[in-house]
Amino acid sequence: YPIHGHVSKHFQAEVYAISKCADIIQEKNYLGERIVILNDSKATGTLQVVSSVKIKSAMVLECIKMLNRVVTENNILLA
């Protein structure tokens, strides 16, 4: 992924949006819910990076941590 430019800005926005969804799920204290988080990641590959074994970004790592907190109590699908 380019460090600067169009793809990087969209990628960061998508990671932030996924993190914000996880934050809202936790704030609302959803339990046992089936939640789908829709994402237009074809251009930036966000879902591939979030599910990657090797994490290179603190922002992505924080997103994964937030998702892990809410996925234990809910059925969450990133699509």
N, CA, C and O atoms as a GROMACS GRO file, in nm:
protein
  316
    1TYR      N    1   0.083  -0.119   0.000
    1TYR     CA    2   0.000   0.000   0.000
    1TYR      C    3   0.087   0.124   0.000
    1TYR      O    4   0.184   0.132   0.074
    2PRO      N    5   0.051   0.219  -0.083
    2PRO     CA    6   0.128   0.342  -0.084
    2PRO      C    7   0.119   0.414   0.051
    2PRO      O    8   0.014   0.413   0.116
    3ILE      N    9   0.228   0.475   0.090
    3ILE     CA   10   0.228   0.548   0.216
    3ILE      C   11   0.151   0.679   0.200
    3ILE      O   12   0.085   0.724   0.293
    4HIS      N   13   0.160   0.739   0.083
    4HIS     CA   14   0.091   0.864   0.057
    4HIS      C   15  -0.008   0.842  -0.057
    4HIS      O   16   0.007   0.749  -0.136
    5GLY      N   17  -0.106   0.928  -0.065
    5GLY     CA   18  -0.193   0.924  -0.180
    5GLY      C   19  -0.331   0.874  -0.153
    5GLY      O   20  -0.371   0.850  -0.039
    6HIS      N   21  -0.403   0.858  -0.260
    6HIS     CA   22  -0.545   0.826  -0.261
    6HIS      C   23  -0.576   0.695  -0.188
    6HIS      O   24  -0.665   0.691  -0.103
    7VAL      N   25  -0.504   0.589  -0.219
    7VAL     CA   26  -0.532   0.458  -0.159
    7VAL      C   27  -0.508   0.462  -0.009
    7VAL      O   28  -0.587   0.408   0.069
    8SER      N   29  -0.399   0.524   0.033
    8SER     CA   30  -0.367   0.530   0.175
    8SER      C   31  -0.475   0.603   0.254
    8SER      O   32  -0.513   0.558   0.362
    9LYS      N   33  -0.525   0.714   0.203
    9LYS     CA   34  -0.629   0.790   0.273
    9LYS      C   35  -0.757   0.709   0.284
    9LYS      O   36  -0.822   0.708   0.389
   10HIS      N   37  -0.794   0.641   0.178
   10HIS     CA   38  -0.915   0.557   0.182
   10HIS      C   39  -0.896   0.439   0.276
   10HIS      O   40  -0.986   0.404   0.351
   11PHE      N   41  -0.779   0.381   0.272
   11PHE     CA   42  -0.748   0.268   0.361
   11PHE      C   43  -0.761   0.312   0.507
   11PHE      O   44  -0.826   0.243   0.586
   12GLN      N   45  -0.701   0.424   0.543
   12GLN     CA   46  -0.707   0.473   0.680
   12GLN      C   47  -0.851   0.504   0.720
   12GLN      O   48  -0.892   0.476   0.833
   13ALA      N   49  -0.928   0.560   0.628
   13ALA     CA   50  -1.068   0.591   0.658
   13ALA      C   51  -1.147   0.463   0.681
   13ALA      O   52  -1.232   0.459   0.770
   14GLU      N   53  -1.121   0.360   0.603
   14GLU     CA   54  -1.193   0.233   0.619
   14GLU      C   55  -1.155   0.165   0.750
   14GLU      O   56  -1.241   0.111   0.819
   15VAL      N   57  -1.026   0.166   0.785
   15VAL     CA   58  -0.984   0.107   0.913
   15VAL      C   59  -1.047   0.183   1.028
   15VAL      O   60  -1.094   0.122   1.125
   16TYR      N   61  -1.049   0.316   1.019
   16TYR     CA   62  -1.112   0.396   1.124
   16TYR      C   63  -1.261   0.363   1.136
   16TYR      O   64  -1.313   0.350   1.246
   17ALA      N   65  -1.328   0.349   1.022
   17ALA     CA   66  -1.472   0.319   1.024
   17ALA      C   67  -1.500   0.184   1.088
   17ALA      O   68  -1.595   0.171   1.166
   18ILE      N   69  -1.420   0.084   1.057
   18ILE     CA   70  -1.437  -0.048   1.119
   18ILE      C   71  -1.413  -0.039   1.270
   18ILE      O   72  -1.487  -0.097   1.349
   19SER      N   73  -1.309   0.034   1.309
   19SER     CA   74  -1.280   0.054   1.452
   19SER      C   75  -1.396   0.124   1.521
   19SER      O   76  -1.434   0.086   1.632
   20LYS      N   77  -1.452   0.224   1.456
   20LYS     CA   78  -1.564   0.299   1.514
   20LYS      C   79  -1.686   0.208   1.530
   20LYS      O   80  -1.758   0.217   1.630
   21CYS      N   81  -1.710   0.121   1.433
   21CYS     CA   82  -1.822   0.025   1.445
   21CYS      C   83  -1.801  -0.064   1.567
   21CYS      O   84  -1.895  -0.086   1.644
   22ALA      N   85  -1.680  -0.114   1.586
   22ALA     CA   86  -1.652  -0.199   1.702
   22ALA      C   87  -1.671  -0.120   1.831
   22ALA      O   88  -1.722  -0.173   1.930
   23ASP      N   89  -1.631   0.005   1.830
   23ASP     CA   90  -1.647   0.092   1.947
   23ASP      C   91  -1.795   0.111   1.980
   23ASP      O   92  -1.834   0.104   2.097
   24ILE      N   93  -1.877   0.135   1.880
   24ILE     CA   94  -2.021   0.154   1.899
   24ILE      C   95  -2.086   0.026   1.951
   24ILE      O   96  -2.171   0.030   2.040
   25ILE      N   97  -2.045  -0.088   1.895
   25ILE     CA   98  -2.097  -0.217   1.941
   25ILE      C   99  -2.069  -0.236   2.089
   25ILE      O  100  -2.154  -0.281   2.165
   26GLN      N  101  -1.948  -0.200   2.130
   26GLN     CA  102  -1.910  -0.213   2.271
   26GLN      C  103  -1.987  -0.113   2.358
   26GLN      O  104  -2.035  -0.148   2.466
   27GLU      N  105  -1.998   0.010   2.312
   27GLU     CA  106  -2.071   0.114   2.388
   27GLU      C  107  -2.217   0.077   2.409
   27GLU      O  108  -2.273   0.100   2.516
   28LYS      N  109  -2.278   0.019   2.306
   28LYS     CA  110  -2.420  -0.018   2.313
   28LYS      C  111  -2.439  -0.148   2.391
   28LYS      O  112  -2.552  -0.188   2.419
   29ASN      N  113  -2.328  -0.214   2.424
   29ASN     CA  114  -2.330  -0.337   2.501
   29ASN      C  115  -2.414  -0.447   2.433
   29ASN      O  116  -2.490  -0.518   2.498
   30TYR      N  117  -2.396  -0.460   2.302
   30TYR     CA  118  -2.466  -0.566   2.229
   30TYR      C  119  -2.410  -0.700   2.272
   30TYR      O  120  -2.288  -0.717   2.283
   31LEU      N  121  -2.498  -0.796   2.295
   31LEU     CA  122  -2.458  -0.931   2.334
   31LEU      C  123  -2.540  -1.032   2.254
   31LEU      O  124  -2.662  -1.020   2.246
   32GLY      N  125  -2.474  -1.130   2.197
   32GLY     CA  126  -2.542  -1.235   2.124
   32GLY      C  127  -2.607  -1.191   1.994
   32GLY      O  128  -2.699  -1.257   1.946
   33GLU      N  129  -2.560  -1.082   1.938
   33GLU     CA  130  -2.618  -1.028   1.814
   33GLU      C  131  -2.541  -1.076   1.692
   33GLU      O  132  -2.422  -1.108   1.700
   34ARG      N  133  -2.611  -1.079   1.579
   34ARG     CA  134  -2.545  -1.103   1.450
   34ARG      C  135  -2.530  -0.967   1.385
   34ARG      O  136  -2.630  -0.902   1.352
   35ILE      N  137  -2.407  -0.923   1.366
   35ILE     CA  138  -2.378  -0.789   1.316
   35ILE      C  139  -2.293  -0.799   1.191
   35ILE      O  140  -2.192  -0.869   1.189
   36VAL      N  141  -2.334  -0.729   1.087
   36VAL     CA  142  -2.259  -0.726   0.962
   36VAL      C  143  -2.202  -0.585   0.945
   36VAL      O  144  -2.277  -0.487   0.947
   37ILE      N  145  -2.072  -0.576   0.928
   37ILE     CA  146  -2.007  -0.448   0.900
   37ILE      C  147  -1.970  -0.450   0.753
   37ILE      O  148  -1.883  -0.526   0.710
   38LEU      N  149  -2.037  -0.365   0.676
   38LEU     CA  150  -2.012  -0.358   0.532
   38LEU      C  151  -1.895  -0.263   0.505
   38LEU      O  152  -1.879  -0.161   0.571
   39ASN      N  153  -1.815  -0.301   0.406
   39ASN     CA  154  -1.696  -0.224   0.375
   39ASN      C  155  -1.668  -0.234   0.226
   39ASN      O  156  -1.680  -0.342   0.168
   40ASP      N  157  -1.632  -0.124   0.165
   40ASP     CA  158  -1.595  -0.124   0.023
   40ASP      C  159  -1.444  -0.132   0.013
   40ASP      O  160  -1.376  -0.035  -0.019
   41SER      N  161  -1.392  -0.250   0.042
   41SER     CA  162  -1.247  -0.266   0.053
   41SER      C  163  -1.180  -0.317  -0.074
   41SER      O  164  -1.060  -0.343  -0.073
   42LYS      N  165  -1.254  -0.331  -0.182
   42LYS     CA  166  -1.193  -0.385  -0.305
   42LYS      C  167  -1.077  -0.299  -0.353
   42LYS      O  168  -0.976  -0.351  -0.400
   43ALA      N  169  -1.091  -0.168  -0.341
   43ALA     CA  170  -0.986  -0.078  -0.391
   43ALA      C  171  -0.864  -0.077  -0.299
   43ALA      O  172  -0.752  -0.060  -0.347
   44THR      N  173  -0.884  -0.094  -0.170
   44THR     CA  174  -0.772  -0.078  -0.077
   44THR      C  175  -0.728  -0.206  -0.011
   44THR      O  176  -0.620  -0.210   0.048
   45GLY      N  177  -0.807  -0.311  -0.017
   45GLY     CA  178  -0.769  -0.438   0.046
   45GLY      C  179  -0.775  -0.435   0.197
   45GLY      O  180  -0.701  -0.508   0.264
   46THR      N  181  -0.861  -0.352   0.252
   46THR     CA  182  -0.868  -0.335   0.398
   46THR      C  183  -0.894  -0.466   0.469
   46THR      O  184  -0.828  -0.496   0.569
   47LEU      N  185  -0.988  -0.545   0.422
   47LEU     CA  186  -1.023  -0.669   0.492
   47LEU      C  187  -0.907  -0.767   0.491
   47LEU      O  188  -0.889  -0.841   0.588
   48GLN      N  189  -0.830  -0.769   0.384
   48GLN     CA  190  -0.715  -0.858   0.380
   48GLN      C  191  -0.610  -0.816   0.484
   48GLN      O  192  -0.549  -0.902   0.548
   49VAL      N  193  -0.591  -0.686   0.501
   49VAL     CA  194  -0.493  -0.637   0.597
   49VAL      C  195  -0.540  -0.663   0.739
   49VAL      O  196  -0.461  -0.704   0.824
   50VAL      N  197  -0.669  -0.639   0.766
   50VAL     CA  198  -0.723  -0.659   0.901
   50VAL      C  199  -0.715  -0.806   0.940
   50VAL      O  200  -0.700  -0.838   1.058
   51SER      N  201  -0.726  -0.897   0.842
   51SER     CA  202  -0.720  -1.039   0.872
   51SER      C  203  -0.579  -1.097   0.854
   51SER      O  204  -0.561  -1.219   0.863
   52SER      N  205  -0.483  -1.014   0.827
   52SER     CA  206  -0.346  -1.057   0.803
   52SER      C  207  -0.278  -1.104   0.932
   52SER      O  208  -0.313  -1.060   1.042
   53VAL      N  209  -0.182  -1.194   0.916
   53VAL     CA  210  -0.105  -1.243   1.029
   53VAL      C  211   0.001  -1.140   1.069
   53VAL      O  212   0.031  -1.122   1.187
   54LYS      N  213   0.057  -1.073   0.971
   54LYS     CA  214   0.164  -0.975   0.996
   54LYS      C  215   0.104  -0.834   0.992
   54LYS      O  216   0.055  -0.788   0.888
   55ILE      N  217   0.108  -0.766   1.105
   55ILE     CA  218   0.050  -0.633   1.117
   55ILE      C  219   0.162  -0.530   1.113
   55ILE      O  220   0.259  -0.540   1.188
   56LYS      N  221   0.148  -0.430   1.025
   56LYS     CA  222   0.252  -0.328   1.010
   56LYS      C  223   0.206  -0.190   1.057
   56LYS      O  224   0.284  -0.095   1.052
   57SER      N  225   0.084  -0.179   1.101
   57SER     CA  226   0.029  -0.048   1.134
   57SER      C  227  -0.033  -0.050   1.273
   57SER      O  228  -0.107  -0.142   1.308
   58ALA      N  229  -0.002   0.051   1.352
   58ALA     CA  230  -0.062   0.063   1.485
   58ALA      C  231  -0.212   0.081   1.476
   58ALA      O  232  -0.287   0.033   1.561
   59MET      N  233  -0.256   0.151   1.373
   59MET     CA  234  -0.399   0.175   1.352
   59MET      C  235  -0.472   0.043   1.325
   59MET      O  236  -0.580   0.019   1.379
   60VAL      N  237  -0.413  -0.041   1.242
   60VAL     CA  238  -0.472  -0.172   1.211
   60VAL      C  239  -0.471  -0.260   1.336
   60VAL      O  240  -0.569  -0.330   1.363
   61LEU      N  241  -0.362  -0.258   1.411
   61LEU     CA  242  -0.354  -0.337   1.534
   61LEU      C  243  -0.463  -0.296   1.633
   61LEU      O  244  -0.526  -0.382   1.694
   62GLU      N  245  -0.484  -0.167   1.650
   62GLU     CA  246  -0.589  -0.119   1.740
   62GLU      C  247  -0.727  -0.162   1.690
   62GLU      O  248  -0.813  -0.198   1.770
   63CYS      N  249  -0.749  -0.157   1.560
   63CYS     CA  250  -0.875  -0.202   1.501
   63CYS      C  251  -0.900  -0.349   1.532
   63CYS      O  252  -1.010  -0.388   1.571
   64ILE      N  253  -0.797  -0.431   1.515
   64ILE     CA  254  -0.809  -0.574   1.543
   64ILE      C  255  -0.841  -0.598   1.691
   64ILE      O  256  -0.925  -0.682   1.724
   65LYS      N  257  -0.774  -0.525   1.779
   65LYS     CA  258  -0.801  -0.539   1.922
   65LYS      C  259  -0.946  -0.503   1.955
   65LYS      O  260  -1.010  -0.572   2.034
   66MET      N  261  -0.996  -0.396   1.893
   66MET     CA  262  -1.134  -0.355   1.918
   66MET      C  263  -1.232  -0.460   1.867
   66MET      O  264  -1.330  -0.493   1.934
   67LEU      N  265  -1.204  -0.514   1.749
   67LEU     CA  266  -1.291  -0.620   1.695
   67LEU      C  267  -1.287  -0.744   1.783
   67LEU      O  268  -1.391  -0.805   1.808
   68ASN      N  269  -1.170  -0.781   1.831
   68ASN     CA  270  -1.158  -0.898   1.917
   68ASN      C  271  -1.239  -0.884   2.045
   68ASN      O  272  -1.292  -0.982   2.096
   69ARG      N  273  -1.248  -0.762   2.097
   69ARG     CA  274  -1.326  -0.740   2.220
   69ARG      C  275  -1.474  -0.765   2.198
   69ARG      O  276  -1.542  -0.819   2.286
   70VAL      N  277  -1.526  -0.728   2.082
   70VAL     CA  278  -1.671  -0.741   2.060
   70VAL      C  279  -1.710  -0.873   1.994
   70VAL      O  280  -1.826  -0.915   2.004
   71VAL      N  281  -1.616  -0.938   1.928
   71VAL     CA  282  -1.650  -1.062   1.858
   71VAL      C  283  -1.671  -1.179   1.955
   71VAL      O  284  -1.736  -1.277   1.921
   72THR      N  285  -1.617  -1.168   2.075
   72THR     CA  286  -1.634  -1.277   2.171
   72THR      C  287  -1.778  -1.288   2.220
   72THR      O  288  -1.820  -1.395   2.265
   73GLU      N  289  -1.853  -1.180   2.212
   73GLU     CA  290  -1.992  -1.178   2.260
   73GLU      C  291  -2.094  -1.171   2.148
   73GLU      O  292  -2.214  -1.179   2.174
   74ASN      N  293  -2.048  -1.157   2.023
   74ASN     CA  294  -2.139  -1.139   1.910
   74ASN      C  295  -2.087  -1.215   1.789
   74ASN      O  296  -1.970  -1.254   1.783
   75ASN      N  297  -2.175  -1.236   1.693
   75ASN     CA  298  -2.139  -1.296   1.566
   75ASN      C  299  -2.121  -1.180   1.468
   75ASN      O  300  -2.219  -1.124   1.418
   76ILE      N  301  -1.995  -1.144   1.440
   76ILE     CA  302  -1.966  -1.028   1.356
   76ILE      C  303  -1.907  -1.073   1.224
   76ILE      O  304  -1.814  -1.155   1.221
   77LEU      N  305  -1.960  -1.020   1.116
   77LEU     CA  306  -1.913  -1.049   0.981
   77LEU      C  307  -1.865  -0.920   0.918
   77LEU      O  308  -1.939  -0.822   0.911
   78LEU      N  309  -1.741  -0.920   0.871
   78LEU     CA  310  -1.690  -0.809   0.790
   78LEU      C  311  -1.709  -0.845   0.645
   78LEU      O  312  -1.657  -0.947   0.598
   79ALA      N  313  -1.783  -0.763   0.574
   79ALA     CA  314  -1.811  -0.795   0.433
   79ALA      C  315  -1.788  -0.676   0.345
   79ALA      O  316  -1.807  -0.684   0.224
   0.00000   0.00000   0.00000
